[in-house]
Amino acid sequence: MLKFLSTEAEKEFVAGLVTKLKASLPPDSVAGAGKGATVNRITRQLEKTYETASDYQAERRLGFFRRAAFANHFKWELRNAGYSDEFIDVATEGLVMEMSKAAAKRPAAPGGGGR
């Protein structure tokens, strides 16, 4: 029922995305205490994650609803992976910004009607 509203594909993709991020940037390495990852390393890993998400969006042509669901799934997967709230907020905000930029660059669908 209402399969067009299902976000299972996005949920599965995000789970894999966060698994890759966790492998390359473990939660304890960004916690700020002790010997953790450098700012450059964190930035590089997040940029790779955002690029993968933007590629997925371009391939699937995610609309507003699915992008919002994608970001929400991303936030919860990060929380379940054990990242700090501060990191989760920064990472999710960056994801939303990158996906919004990618959506704005996307050409309009054929016959999409004018404004």
Short mmCIF file of C-alpha atoms in Angstrom, two decimals:
data_model
loop_
_atom_site.label_atom_id
_atom_site.label_comp_id
_atom_site.label_asym_id
_atom_site.label_seq_id
_atom_site.Cartn_x
_atom_site.Cartn_y
_atom_site.Cartn_z
CA MET A 1 0.00 0.00 0.00
CA LEU A 2 1.36 3.38 -1.03
CA LYS A 3 4.65 1.94 -2.21
CA PHE A 4 5.57 5.28 -3.78
CA LEU A 5 5.93 6.66 -0.24
CA SER A 6 8.24 3.86 0.87
CA THR A 7 11.78 4.90 1.72
CA GLU A 8 13.16 1.40 2.27
CA ALA A 9 15.66 1.77 -0.59
CA GLU A 10 16.99 4.99 0.93
CA LYS A 11 17.12 3.40 4.38
CA GLU A 12 19.17 0.46 3.08
CA PHE A 13 21.51 2.74 1.14
CA VAL A 14 22.07 4.99 4.16
CA ALA A 15 22.83 1.97 6.36
CA GLY A 16 25.60 0.97 3.96
CA LEU A 17 26.83 4.54 3.72
CA VAL A 18 27.15 4.86 7.49
CA THR A 19 28.79 1.43 7.73
CA LYS A 20 31.49 2.63 5.30
CA LEU A 21 31.88 5.89 7.21
CA LYS A 22 32.17 4.01 10.51
CA ALA A 23 34.89 1.77 9.05
CA SER A 24 36.96 4.70 7.82
CA LEU A 25 36.13 7.10 10.66
CA PRO A 26 35.20 5.26 13.87
CA PRO A 27 32.97 7.15 16.34
CA ASP A 28 35.65 7.26 19.02
CA SER A 29 38.07 8.95 16.60
CA VAL A 30 35.81 12.01 16.34
CA ALA A 31 34.81 12.16 20.00
CA GLY A 32 37.40 14.85 20.70
CA ALA A 33 39.03 13.11 23.66
CA GLY A 34 42.45 11.57 23.32
CA LYS A 35 44.16 10.80 20.05
CA GLY A 36 41.52 11.13 17.37
CA ALA A 37 41.22 11.91 13.71
CA THR A 38 42.47 15.21 12.35
CA VAL A 39 40.06 17.82 11.06
CA ASN A 40 41.35 17.20 7.53
CA ARG A 41 40.70 13.46 7.78
CA ILE A 42 37.19 14.01 9.14
CA THR A 43 36.48 16.51 6.36
CA ARG A 44 37.79 14.16 3.65
CA GLN A 45 35.71 11.24 4.91
CA LEU A 46 32.56 13.35 5.17
CA GLU A 47 33.12 14.76 1.67
CA LYS A 48 33.40 11.20 0.30
CA THR A 49 30.16 10.33 2.09
CA TYR A 50 28.41 13.42 0.70
CA GLU A 51 29.66 12.67 -2.81
CA THR A 52 28.31 9.12 -2.63
CA ALA A 53 24.96 10.44 -1.36
CA SER A 54 24.81 13.07 -4.13
CA ASP A 55 25.55 10.41 -6.75
CA TYR A 56 22.72 8.28 -5.35
CA GLN A 57 20.40 11.28 -5.46
CA ALA A 58 21.32 12.08 -9.06
CA GLU A 59 20.80 8.46 -10.09
CA ARG A 60 17.46 8.11 -8.29
CA ARG A 61 16.29 11.72 -8.81
CA LEU A 62 15.17 12.09 -5.21
CA GLY A 63 12.54 14.71 -4.56
CA PHE A 64 12.09 16.75 -1.41
CA PHE A 65 10.29 14.00 0.54
CA ARG A 66 12.89 11.34 -0.20
CA ARG A 67 15.81 13.70 0.49
CA ALA A 68 14.25 14.52 3.87
CA ALA A 69 13.77 10.82 4.62
CA PHE A 70 17.35 10.14 3.47
CA ALA A 71 18.71 12.79 5.86
CA ASN A 72 16.57 11.50 8.72
CA HIS A 73 17.74 7.92 8.16
CA PHE A 74 21.33 9.21 7.99
CA LYS A 75 20.96 11.01 11.31
CA TRP A 76 19.52 7.93 13.05
CA GLU A 77 22.09 5.58 11.58
CA LEU A 78 24.88 7.85 12.85
CA ARG A 79 23.27 7.89 16.29
CA ASN A 80 22.93 4.09 16.28
CA ALA A 81 26.60 3.82 15.23
CA GLY A 82 27.64 5.70 18.36
CA TYR A 83 28.67 9.11 17.03
CA SER A 84 28.38 12.17 19.27
CA ASP A 85 25.38 14.49 18.93
CA GLU A 86 27.65 17.34 17.82
CA PHE A 87 29.18 15.23 15.04
CA ILE A 88 25.75 13.96 13.99
CA ASP A 89 24.39 17.50 13.67
CA VAL A 90 27.38 18.72 11.65
CA ALA A 91 27.44 15.65 9.39
CA THR A 92 23.69 15.72 8.76
CA GLU A 93 23.68 19.45 8.03
CA GLY A 94 26.50 18.96 5.53
CA LEU A 95 24.64 16.10 3.89
CA VAL A 96 21.47 18.18 3.53
CA MET A 97 23.44 21.09 2.05
CA GLU A 98 25.23 18.89 -0.49
CA MET A 99 22.05 17.09 -1.53
CA SER A 100 20.23 20.42 -1.87
CA LYS A 101 23.01 21.78 -4.10
CA ALA A 102 22.91 18.64 -6.22
CA ALA A 103 19.12 18.90 -6.56
CA ALA A 104 19.38 22.55 -7.62
CA LYS A 105 21.87 21.63 -10.37
CA ARG A 106 19.62 18.87 -11.70
CA PRO A 107 17.86 19.75 -14.95
CA ALA A 108 14.08 19.92 -14.82
CA ALA A 109 12.18 16.80 -15.80
CA PRO A 110 10.85 16.84 -19.37
CA GLY A 111 7.36 18.30 -19.49
CA GLY A 112 7.77 19.42 -15.90
CA GLY A 113 5.66 22.54 -16.35
CA GLY A 114 6.81 26.07 -15.72
CA ARG A 115 6.46 28.23 -12.68
#
